[in-house]
């Protein structure tokens, strides 16, 4: 789960990390009062969406020469005016995809004098199974280019969970970032705060880009992006409260309400599968036969008829879906439960596209009988490749 910059900054502040003062605005009428609470002389108006690249982003239907999602202003009324212009519009950045994201909240923040823009991130390094620091002197808006063109300018190392964060980690970062004097001390302290926050809140990712050296020589977190391990949210009610459902894919949101492992994809074949491994294999074999999966969906081991019905409804609600492949290997999951769910869902929402069903394992005969007796127009398949071939053929002809 991701959160907004302003929420991440509030968390950073609560761990003692240096961030600017700011005010969140959700309605244009509030903007002037909000900006008035800040000192200036520069007010920065920042669109809050769960995507980076806002500074270089563009609003849909932007006027000629109109700035992106981060704007520097020089008075309270100018800040309020820019906030008003952003609210409710769609911002497109290289991270949002072409559809962009609607701006429902704008953060007005005190402007900082910037001497240097640095890059810093903490993430879970899957290779070492440890938390890693990543940093670079080349912070700011083009870190992806830096990573591609000059990867040597990015330093990365992981922290041994037994020792945890140690001051020498912070000094290593400070020297890599070419910090001097008091900044080294500030860096050692700040990295400790970030590591503590990362561990205590079960983060997946914490990115500060840019981390700046201000014009008076202090470190400050100017941008913040944070993601949390969804499997750990049950023990972080405070973090869960920060969830902004308007930022999530509606189908994924619905799936999460039913505890389904669902990820929306771009293809044309909807998949309903049990087990993540089989789901991956099903996606692979769909590609092998020349089509693309519309989703990843693992209904899990102990799925009920209701859960299966809901999963089927989510798949059919995707207008890109031109055919559905149900691929179940009944182990803990019983084939008859899946069959009942599919039949119930089709009764409720209808079936406008071809449906291929492959059932194998526990209660397979019962499951097949339920489907046969339902009168549904189902194409039966015997094994994985037969199923994939049949659904691709049904969709592509
Ligand atoms: P994004 O990464 O989404 O483009 P940032 O918050 O990193 O958004 O802002 C983009 C750039 O805008 C920063 O690299 C920085 O140069 C400038 N900026 C952002 N916030 C401030 C601020 N409070 N004061 C001065 N400049 C800022
Ligand atoms: Mg940034």
XYZ file of C-alpha atoms and ligand atoms in Angstrom:
425
model
C 0.000 0.000 0.000
C 1.277 3.427 -0.925
C 0.602 6.754 0.743
C 0.766 10.394 -0.322
C 3.810 12.627 0.031
C 2.187 14.785 2.722
C 1.334 11.689 4.791
C 4.853 10.326 4.393
C 6.254 13.673 5.493
C 4.082 13.660 8.619
C 5.531 10.244 9.452
C 9.054 11.453 8.762
C 8.449 14.437 11.029
C 7.212 12.167 13.819
C 10.542 10.320 13.659
C 12.440 13.614 13.887
C 13.458 13.868 10.228
C 13.733 17.389 8.765
C 10.827 18.311 6.467
C 9.216 21.633 5.535
C 6.000 22.932 7.054
C 2.996 22.368 4.846
C -0.788 22.295 4.678
C -3.030 19.856 2.862
C -5.934 21.211 0.804
C -8.823 19.193 -0.594
C -11.184 22.033 -1.535
C -10.290 25.193 -3.422
C -11.996 27.376 -0.771
C -9.511 26.156 1.858
C -6.423 27.017 -0.163
C -5.996 30.640 0.873
C -6.377 29.998 4.608
C -3.999 27.043 4.316
C -1.325 29.002 2.479
C -1.757 31.860 4.959
C -0.619 29.570 7.778
C 2.799 29.206 6.130
C 5.614 31.735 6.233
C 6.862 32.000 2.662
C 8.357 33.966 0.926
C 8.042 31.007 -1.457
C 5.077 28.627 -1.378
C 5.362 25.383 -3.320
C 2.086 23.883 -4.517
C 2.283 20.105 -5.023
C -0.330 17.773 -6.522
C -0.782 14.686 -4.319
C -1.036 11.517 -6.364
C 0.513 8.093 -5.829
C 3.098 8.596 -8.560
C 6.384 10.384 -8.990
C 7.499 12.630 -11.820
C 4.919 15.270 -10.908
C 7.287 18.157 -11.499
C 7.785 17.120 -15.107
C 4.204 15.884 -15.475
C 1.489 17.560 -17.516
C -2.170 18.126 -16.754
C -4.704 16.829 -19.244
C -6.011 19.748 -21.315
C -3.214 21.984 -20.047
C -3.043 25.545 -21.329
C -0.022 26.394 -23.444
C 3.005 26.823 -21.174
C 1.128 25.638 -18.097
C 3.396 24.122 -15.440
C 3.186 20.550 -14.106
C 2.242 19.168 -10.705
C 4.859 21.070 -8.640
C 4.661 24.875 -8.807
C 6.670 27.591 -7.080
C 4.636 30.647 -6.117
C 5.528 33.929 -4.410
C 2.395 34.932 -2.510
C -0.448 33.397 -0.527
C -2.981 34.326 -3.191
C -0.839 32.965 -6.029
C -0.421 29.686 -4.102
C -4.183 29.472 -3.531
C -4.804 30.185 -7.204
C -2.428 27.404 -8.353
C -3.952 24.948 -5.862
C -7.396 25.784 -7.215
C -6.201 25.159 -10.784
C -4.848 21.696 -9.913
C -7.725 20.282 -7.878
C -9.982 17.876 -9.727
C -7.807 17.710 -12.846
C -5.918 14.756 -14.271
C -2.133 14.752 -14.014
C -0.114 12.562 -16.368
C 3.470 11.647 -15.430
C 5.866 8.970 -16.666
C 4.766 6.875 -13.695
C 0.982 7.210 -14.022
C 0.635 5.754 -17.513
C -1.204 7.679 -20.255
C -4.527 7.718 -18.357
C -3.010 9.853 -15.578
C -4.393 10.308 -12.086
C -6.991 12.678 -10.788
C -5.756 15.199 -8.245
C -8.003 15.221 -5.188
C -5.533 16.754 -2.734
C -2.924 19.474 -3.031
C -0.108 20.083 -0.583
C 1.089 23.646 -0.064
C 4.558 23.710 1.415
C 7.118 26.307 2.404
C 9.700 26.749 -0.318
C 13.294 25.775 0.410
C 16.493 27.296 -0.922
C 18.315 24.442 -2.598
C 22.108 24.072 -2.889
C 22.181 20.408 -3.939
C 19.606 17.716 -4.800
C 20.561 14.168 -3.716
C 18.860 10.796 -4.015
C 18.151 8.422 -1.155
C 16.027 5.293 -0.826
C 15.520 2.384 1.519
C 14.060 -0.787 0.110
C 13.878 -4.517 0.644
C 16.652 -6.108 -1.388
C 15.297 -9.491 -2.427
C 18.724 -10.775 -3.401
C 20.189 -10.355 0.075
C 16.838 -10.539 1.926
C 17.859 -7.388 3.746
C 16.953 -3.739 3.929
C 19.162 -1.774 1.583
C 20.152 1.869 1.319
C 20.461 3.312 -2.171
C 21.915 6.770 -2.663
C 23.297 9.058 -5.323
C 24.662 12.573 -5.659
C 22.483 12.911 -8.780
C 19.123 13.455 -7.093
C 16.168 15.413 -8.413
C 13.850 14.605 -11.218
C 15.869 12.305 -13.504
C 17.043 9.429 -11.317
C 15.793 6.835 -13.842
C 18.126 8.324 -16.456
C 21.028 8.296 -14.004
C 20.389 4.625 -13.263
C 20.336 3.791 -16.978
C 23.207 5.947 -18.224
C 25.612 6.142 -15.266
C 24.808 3.340 -12.828
C 28.221 3.894 -11.203
C 26.828 7.072 -9.671
C 24.435 5.054 -7.520
C 25.726 3.455 -4.317
C 23.812 0.604 -2.740
C 24.463 -1.623 0.246
C 22.344 -3.666 2.613
C 22.174 -3.647 6.417
C 22.752 -6.789 8.457
C 19.547 -7.328 10.467
C 21.593 -8.630 13.404
C 23.472 -5.367 13.920
C 20.726 -3.166 12.532
C 21.587 0.380 11.551
C 24.996 1.556 12.736
C 26.486 5.058 12.512
C 29.106 3.829 10.028
C 26.273 3.096 7.573
C 25.293 6.743 7.814
C 28.904 7.904 7.380
C 29.263 5.717 4.319
C 26.232 7.410 2.800
C 27.452 10.847 3.858
C 30.779 10.341 2.070
C 29.110 8.880 -1.018
C 26.868 11.950 -1.109
C 29.960 14.202 -0.689
C 28.560 15.841 2.433
C 30.726 18.056 4.617
C 31.050 19.192 8.246
C 27.763 19.288 10.143
C 25.954 17.591 7.250
C 27.780 14.325 8.007
C 26.386 14.335 11.531
C 22.929 15.221 10.255
C 23.145 12.421 7.713
C 24.108 9.810 10.332
C 21.166 10.897 12.476
C 18.691 11.094 9.585
C 19.601 7.650 8.186
C 19.047 6.171 11.655
C 15.617 7.811 11.824
C 14.687 6.544 8.376
C 15.845 3.009 9.140
C 13.855 2.990 12.390
C 10.734 4.217 10.591
C 11.236 1.666 7.829
C 11.523 -1.252 10.240
C 8.870 -0.218 12.754
C 6.210 0.440 10.118
C 7.003 -2.553 7.876
C 7.818 -0.439 4.857
C 8.513 -1.880 1.453
C 10.005 1.288 0.072
C 10.958 4.733 1.326
C 12.312 7.136 -1.254
C 13.493 10.674 -0.620
C 14.105 12.323 -3.965
C 15.360 14.875 -3.617
C 17.097 14.867 -0.283
C 18.518 18.370 -0.350
C 21.328 20.396 1.086
C 19.636 23.731 1.750
C 21.190 27.084 0.896
C 22.274 27.343 4.543
C 23.898 23.899 4.444
C 21.366 21.651 6.208
C 19.865 18.360 5.065
C 16.127 18.249 4.368
C 13.667 15.725 2.896
C 11.986 17.601 0.055
C 9.955 14.772 -1.438
C 8.856 11.467 0.090
C 7.392 8.312 -1.380
C 6.472 5.426 0.896
C 5.030 1.964 0.363
C 4.093 -0.599 3.008
C 3.937 -4.385 3.065
C 0.206 -5.123 2.742
C 0.639 -8.374 4.649
C 1.783 -6.421 7.700
C -0.946 -3.791 7.700
C -3.012 -5.709 10.222
C -0.576 -4.523 12.876
C -0.457 -0.887 11.738
C -3.880 0.675 12.109
C -2.322 4.135 11.927
C -0.872 3.361 8.495
C -4.021 1.655 7.232
C -5.928 4.838 8.090
C -3.794 6.648 5.485
C -5.098 4.500 2.650
C -6.559 6.524 -0.220
C -8.860 4.157 -2.078
C -9.373 6.625 -4.918
C -5.746 5.937 -5.912
C -6.293 2.225 -6.402
C -7.550 0.239 -9.371
C -11.298 -0.250 -8.648
C -11.099 -3.929 -9.582
C -8.100 -4.523 -7.325
C -9.859 -2.638 -4.541
C -12.940 -4.829 -4.857
C -10.743 -7.937 -4.899
C -8.956 -6.845 -1.733
C -12.314 -6.567 0.055
C -12.804 -10.280 -0.630
C -9.200 -11.136 0.180
C -8.482 -12.245 -3.397
C -4.980 -12.001 -4.834
C -5.832 -10.025 -7.950
C -3.672 -7.825 -10.170
C -5.170 -6.089 -13.193
C -3.148 -6.437 -16.413
C -3.548 -5.177 -19.973
C -4.401 -8.358 -21.929
C -7.659 -9.887 -23.213
C -7.928 -13.223 -21.398
C -9.329 -13.188 -17.880
C -7.884 -15.906 -15.651
C -9.321 -17.567 -12.589
C -6.814 -19.898 -11.025
C -5.998 -21.358 -7.622
C -2.464 -21.065 -6.349
C 0.037 -18.372 -7.295
C 2.323 -20.834 -9.095
C -0.464 -22.202 -11.270
C -1.649 -18.640 -11.909
C 1.826 -17.712 -13.159
C 2.019 -20.841 -15.305
C -1.417 -20.077 -16.751
C -0.343 -16.562 -17.678
C 2.810 -17.944 -19.302
C 0.983 -20.503 -21.367
C -1.600 -17.964 -22.547
C 1.312 -15.916 -23.855
C 2.845 -19.017 -25.418
C -0.320 -19.526 -27.450
C -0.210 -15.938 -28.627
C -2.533 -13.946 -26.358
C -2.103 -11.822 -23.217
C -3.601 -12.330 -19.749
C -6.006 -9.624 -18.504
C -5.196 -10.320 -14.894
C -3.410 -12.389 -12.337
C -5.873 -14.011 -9.970
C -5.249 -16.555 -7.269
C -8.514 -17.384 -5.500
C -6.504 -19.153 -2.811
C -6.859 -22.505 -1.119
C -9.914 -22.045 1.066
C -12.093 -20.004 -1.287
C -15.842 -20.137 -0.722
C -18.534 -20.074 -3.390
C -19.116 -16.372 -2.573
C -15.447 -15.565 -3.066
C -15.344 -17.384 -6.387
C -18.535 -15.606 -7.506
C -16.990 -12.253 -6.634
C -13.771 -13.126 -8.448
C -15.709 -14.052 -11.564
C -17.661 -10.797 -11.402
C -14.453 -8.792 -11.143
C -13.062 -10.541 -14.227
C -16.217 -9.949 -16.288
C -16.381 -6.285 -15.235
C -13.126 -5.677 -17.135
C -14.145 -4.535 -20.607
C -10.812 -5.665 -22.081
C -11.679 -9.278 -21.270
C -12.603 -11.106 -24.484
C -12.505 -14.624 -23.025
C -12.146 -16.332 -19.642
C -10.010 -19.265 -18.637
C -10.823 -21.051 -15.380
C -7.932 -23.309 -14.483
C -8.294 -25.166 -11.205
C -6.191 -27.866 -9.690
C -8.299 -29.012 -6.763
C -6.217 -29.786 -3.728
C -7.452 -27.957 -0.667
C -9.708 -26.078 -3.086
C -12.529 -28.325 -4.265
C -13.564 -28.355 -7.917
C -17.287 -28.403 -7.036
C -16.942 -25.176 -5.039
C -15.303 -23.476 -8.005
C -17.985 -24.816 -10.345
C -20.768 -23.568 -8.064
C -19.157 -20.151 -7.864
C -18.766 -19.871 -11.622
C -22.376 -20.939 -12.254
C -23.720 -18.542 -9.609
C -21.713 -15.647 -11.019
C -22.803 -16.302 -14.586
C -26.441 -16.433 -13.448
C -25.980 -13.053 -11.814
C -23.971 -11.156 -14.408
C -24.403 -13.188 -17.599
C -21.657 -14.379 -19.890
C -20.836 -12.376 -22.995
C -17.488 -14.000 -23.820
C -16.220 -17.547 -24.366
C -15.416 -19.495 -21.208
C -12.970 -22.370 -21.033
C -12.930 -24.451 -17.870
C -10.252 -26.911 -16.912
C -10.849 -28.755 -13.646
C -8.586 -31.372 -12.123
C -8.172 -32.897 -8.674
C -10.446 -33.065 -5.642
C -14.147 -33.553 -6.528
C -13.454 -33.078 -10.214
C -16.382 -35.259 -11.318
C -18.789 -33.326 -9.087
C -17.448 -30.064 -10.454
C -17.805 -31.145 -14.077
C -21.358 -32.356 -13.391
C -22.336 -28.986 -11.909
C -21.066 -27.193 -14.999
C -22.651 -29.675 -17.429
C -26.025 -29.531 -15.670
C -25.999 -25.736 -15.545
C -26.648 -25.392 -19.259
C -23.845 -22.833 -19.491
C -22.029 -22.514 -22.768
C -18.690 -23.750 -21.468
C -15.787 -25.146 -23.462
C -14.316 -28.018 -21.455
C -10.553 -28.606 -21.481
C -8.478 -31.549 -20.339
C -5.139 -30.080 -19.435
C -3.273 -26.817 -19.187
C -2.075 -26.534 -22.782
C -5.406 -27.752 -24.178
C -7.154 -25.081 -22.091
C -4.826 -22.305 -23.211
C -5.055 -23.321 -26.846
C -8.861 -23.428 -26.706
C -9.336 -20.037 -25.064
C -6.855 -18.319 -27.384
C -8.571 -19.880 -30.384
C -12.012 -18.876 -29.088
C -10.851 -15.271 -28.667
C -8.619 -14.854 -31.705
C -10.337 -17.272 -34.084
P 8.280 14.792 -8.229
O 9.386 13.897 -7.838
O 6.959 14.109 -8.204
O 8.530 15.522 -9.498
P 9.207 16.585 -6.091
O 8.571 16.785 -4.778
O 10.474 15.805 -6.111
O 8.131 15.946 -7.089
O 9.436 18.009 -6.721
C 10.108 18.205 -7.954
C 11.144 19.291 -7.791
O 10.521 20.486 -7.323
C 12.219 18.977 -6.772
O 13.283 18.235 -7.352
C 12.634 20.354 -6.319
O 13.589 20.898 -7.217
C 11.363 21.184 -6.430
N 10.685 21.308 -5.109
C 9.831 20.433 -4.561
N 9.421 20.830 -3.333
C 10.050 21.999 -3.087
C 10.088 22.939 -1.982
N 9.345 22.733 -0.868
N 10.871 24.008 -2.101
C 11.604 24.231 -3.215
N 11.626 23.405 -4.282
C 10.864 22.310 -4.228
Mg 10.655 13.705 -6.348
